[in-house]
PDB file of C-alpha atoms in Angstrom:
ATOM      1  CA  UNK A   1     -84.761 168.576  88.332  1.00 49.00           C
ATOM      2  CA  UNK A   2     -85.722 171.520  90.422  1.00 51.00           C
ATOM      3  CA  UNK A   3     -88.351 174.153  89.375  1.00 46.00           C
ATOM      4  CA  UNK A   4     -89.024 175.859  91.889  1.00 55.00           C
ATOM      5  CA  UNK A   5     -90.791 178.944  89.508  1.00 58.00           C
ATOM      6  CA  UNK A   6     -92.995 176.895  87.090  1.00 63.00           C
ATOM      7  CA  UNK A   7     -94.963 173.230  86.821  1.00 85.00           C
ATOM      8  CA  UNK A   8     -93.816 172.955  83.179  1.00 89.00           C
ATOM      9  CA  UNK A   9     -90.234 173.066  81.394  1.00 94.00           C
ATOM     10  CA  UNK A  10     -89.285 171.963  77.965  1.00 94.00           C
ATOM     11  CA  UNK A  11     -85.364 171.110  78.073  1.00 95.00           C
ATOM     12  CA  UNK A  12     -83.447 171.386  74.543  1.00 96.00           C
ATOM     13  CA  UNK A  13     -80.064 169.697  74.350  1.00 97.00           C
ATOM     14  CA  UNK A  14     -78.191 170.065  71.102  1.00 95.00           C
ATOM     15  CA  UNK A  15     -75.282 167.873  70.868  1.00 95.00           C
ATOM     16  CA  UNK A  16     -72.308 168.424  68.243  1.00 93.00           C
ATOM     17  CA  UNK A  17     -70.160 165.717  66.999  1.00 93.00           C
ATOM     18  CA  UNK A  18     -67.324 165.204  64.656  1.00 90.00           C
ATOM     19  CA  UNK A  19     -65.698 162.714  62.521  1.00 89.00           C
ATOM     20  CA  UNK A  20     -62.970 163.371  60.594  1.00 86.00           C
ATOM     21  CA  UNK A  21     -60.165 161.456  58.556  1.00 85.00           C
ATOM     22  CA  UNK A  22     -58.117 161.214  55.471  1.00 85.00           C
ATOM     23  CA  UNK A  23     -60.501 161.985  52.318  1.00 85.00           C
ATOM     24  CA  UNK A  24     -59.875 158.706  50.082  1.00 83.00           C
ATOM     25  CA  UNK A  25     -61.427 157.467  47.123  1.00 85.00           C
ATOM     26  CA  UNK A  26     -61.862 154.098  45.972  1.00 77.00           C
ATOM     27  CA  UNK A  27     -60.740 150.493  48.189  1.00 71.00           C
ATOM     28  CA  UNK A  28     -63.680 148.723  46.733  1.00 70.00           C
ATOM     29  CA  UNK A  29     -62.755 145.217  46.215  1.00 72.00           C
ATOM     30  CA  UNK A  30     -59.481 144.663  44.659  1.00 72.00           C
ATOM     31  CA  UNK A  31     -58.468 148.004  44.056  1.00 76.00           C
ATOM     32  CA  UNK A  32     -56.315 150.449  45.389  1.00 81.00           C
ATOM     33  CA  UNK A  33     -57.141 153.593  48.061  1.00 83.00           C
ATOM     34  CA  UNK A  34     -55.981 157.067  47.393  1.00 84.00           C
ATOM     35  CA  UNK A  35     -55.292 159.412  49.394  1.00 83.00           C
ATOM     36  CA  UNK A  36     -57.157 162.503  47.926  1.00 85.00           C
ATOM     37  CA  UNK A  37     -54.619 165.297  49.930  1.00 84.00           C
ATOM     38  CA  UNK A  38     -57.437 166.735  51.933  1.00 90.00           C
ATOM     39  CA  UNK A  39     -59.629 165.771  54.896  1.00 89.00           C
ATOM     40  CA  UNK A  40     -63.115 165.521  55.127  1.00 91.00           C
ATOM     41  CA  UNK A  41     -65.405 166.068  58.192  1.00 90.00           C
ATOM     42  CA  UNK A  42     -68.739 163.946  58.930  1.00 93.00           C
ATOM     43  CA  UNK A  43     -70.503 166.364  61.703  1.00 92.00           C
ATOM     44  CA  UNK A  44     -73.643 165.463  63.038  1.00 95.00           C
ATOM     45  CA  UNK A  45     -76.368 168.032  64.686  1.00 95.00           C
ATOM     46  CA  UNK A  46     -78.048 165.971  67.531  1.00 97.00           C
ATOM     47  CA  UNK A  47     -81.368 167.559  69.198  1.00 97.00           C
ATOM     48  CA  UNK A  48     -82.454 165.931  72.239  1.00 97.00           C
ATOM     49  CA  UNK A  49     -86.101 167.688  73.624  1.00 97.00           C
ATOM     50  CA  UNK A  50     -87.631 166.819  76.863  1.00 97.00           C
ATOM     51  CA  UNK A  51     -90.766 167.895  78.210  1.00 95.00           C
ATOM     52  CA  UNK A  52     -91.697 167.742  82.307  1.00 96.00           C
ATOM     53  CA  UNK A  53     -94.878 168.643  84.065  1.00 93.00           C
ATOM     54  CA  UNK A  54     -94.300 168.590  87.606  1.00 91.00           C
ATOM     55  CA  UNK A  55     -91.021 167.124  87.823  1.00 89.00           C
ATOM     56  CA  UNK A  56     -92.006 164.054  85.838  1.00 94.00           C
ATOM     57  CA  UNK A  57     -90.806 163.489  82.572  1.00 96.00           C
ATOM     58  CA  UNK A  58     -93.832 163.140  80.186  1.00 95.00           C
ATOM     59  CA  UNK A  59     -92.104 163.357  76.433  1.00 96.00           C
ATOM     60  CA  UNK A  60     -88.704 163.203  74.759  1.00 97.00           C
ATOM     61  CA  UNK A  61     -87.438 163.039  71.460  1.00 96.00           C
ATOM     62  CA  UNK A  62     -84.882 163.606  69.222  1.00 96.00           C
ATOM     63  CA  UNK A  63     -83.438 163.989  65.423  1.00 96.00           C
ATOM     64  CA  UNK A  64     -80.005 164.244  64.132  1.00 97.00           C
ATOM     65  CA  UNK A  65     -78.722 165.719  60.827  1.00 96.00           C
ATOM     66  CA  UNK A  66     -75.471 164.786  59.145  1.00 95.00           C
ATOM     67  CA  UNK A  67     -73.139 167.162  57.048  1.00 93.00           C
ATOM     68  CA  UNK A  68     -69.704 166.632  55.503  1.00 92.00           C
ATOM     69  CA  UNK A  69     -66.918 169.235  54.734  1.00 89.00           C
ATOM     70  CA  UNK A  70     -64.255 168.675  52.938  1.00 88.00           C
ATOM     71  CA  UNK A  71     -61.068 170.626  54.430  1.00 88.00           C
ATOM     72  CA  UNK A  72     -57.124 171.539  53.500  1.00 87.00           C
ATOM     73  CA  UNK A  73     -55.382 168.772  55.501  1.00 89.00           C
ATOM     74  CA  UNK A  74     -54.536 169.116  59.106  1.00 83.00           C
ATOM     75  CA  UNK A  75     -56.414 172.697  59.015  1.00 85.00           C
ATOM     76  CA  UNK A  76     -58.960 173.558  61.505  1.00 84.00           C
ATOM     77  CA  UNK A  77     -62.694 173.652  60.729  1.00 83.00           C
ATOM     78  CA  UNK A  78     -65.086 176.559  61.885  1.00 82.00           C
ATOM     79  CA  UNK A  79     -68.621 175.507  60.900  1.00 80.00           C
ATOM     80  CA  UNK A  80     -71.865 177.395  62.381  1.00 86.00           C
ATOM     81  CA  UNK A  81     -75.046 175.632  62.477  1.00 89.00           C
ATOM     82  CA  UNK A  82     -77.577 176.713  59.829  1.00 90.00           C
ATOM     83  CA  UNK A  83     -80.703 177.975  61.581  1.00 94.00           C
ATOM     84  CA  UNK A  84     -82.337 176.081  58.906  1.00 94.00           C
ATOM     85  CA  UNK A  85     -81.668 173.003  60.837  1.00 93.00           C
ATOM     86  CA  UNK A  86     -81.762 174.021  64.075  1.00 94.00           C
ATOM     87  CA  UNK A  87     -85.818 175.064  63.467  1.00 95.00           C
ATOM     88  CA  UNK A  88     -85.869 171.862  61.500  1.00 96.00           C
ATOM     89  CA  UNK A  89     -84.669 169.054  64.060  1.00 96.00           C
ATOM     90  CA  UNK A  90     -86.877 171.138  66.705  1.00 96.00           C
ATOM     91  CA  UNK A  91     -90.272 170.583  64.649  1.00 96.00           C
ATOM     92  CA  UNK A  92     -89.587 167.421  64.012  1.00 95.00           C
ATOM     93  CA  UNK A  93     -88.860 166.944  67.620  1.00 95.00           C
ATOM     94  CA  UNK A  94     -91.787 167.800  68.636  1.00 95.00           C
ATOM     95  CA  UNK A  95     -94.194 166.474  65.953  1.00 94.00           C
ATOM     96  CA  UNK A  96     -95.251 163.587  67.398  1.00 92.00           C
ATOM     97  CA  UNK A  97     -95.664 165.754  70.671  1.00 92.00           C
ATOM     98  CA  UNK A  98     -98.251 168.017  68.971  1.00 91.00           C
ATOM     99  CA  UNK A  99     -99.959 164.922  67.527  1.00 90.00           C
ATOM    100  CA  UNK A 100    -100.562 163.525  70.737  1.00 87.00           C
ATOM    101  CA  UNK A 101    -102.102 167.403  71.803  1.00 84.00           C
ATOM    102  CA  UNK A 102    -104.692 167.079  69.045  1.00 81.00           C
TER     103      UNK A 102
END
């Protein structure tokens, strides 16, 4: 990692993934699993922080959130990430780095 303009950098990575599959109900022990006609979507939210000071890693973190959709089968998703969660995986991201300031 080059910085070349400042000693310190904080580095966010978010990370999107996606699950998705046949929305079913039911298959618990002996009976049956139905197909409910739709899909449903698992997406996770994954913030990765890192902190350097002179090159040198000194803190990283990271939180995830989970949310499912449940979707017209075979249609495409367009989901935006609520800035609710964005400002809530970065705090809690960096609590433990703001304990350690006190």
């Amino acid at each position: 990692m080059s910085n070349d303009c400042c000693e310190n950098s904080i580095v966010p990575k978010l990370i999107i993934t996606s699950n998705s599959g046949k929305n079913t109900a039911g298959g618990g022990g002996l009976t049956f699993v139905e197909d409910m006609g739709d899909d449903r979507h698992l997406i996770e939210y994954k913030l990765v922080i890192s902190i350097y000071q002179n090159e040198t890693l000194i803190y990283m973190d990271n939180r995830a959130y989970w949310t499912r959709l449940i979707a017209e089968r075979g249609s495409r998703i367009q989901h935006q990430v609520p800035q609710e969660v964005i400002e809530t995986l970065v705090k809690l991201s960096l609590e433990e780095y703001f304990k350690r300031m006190k």
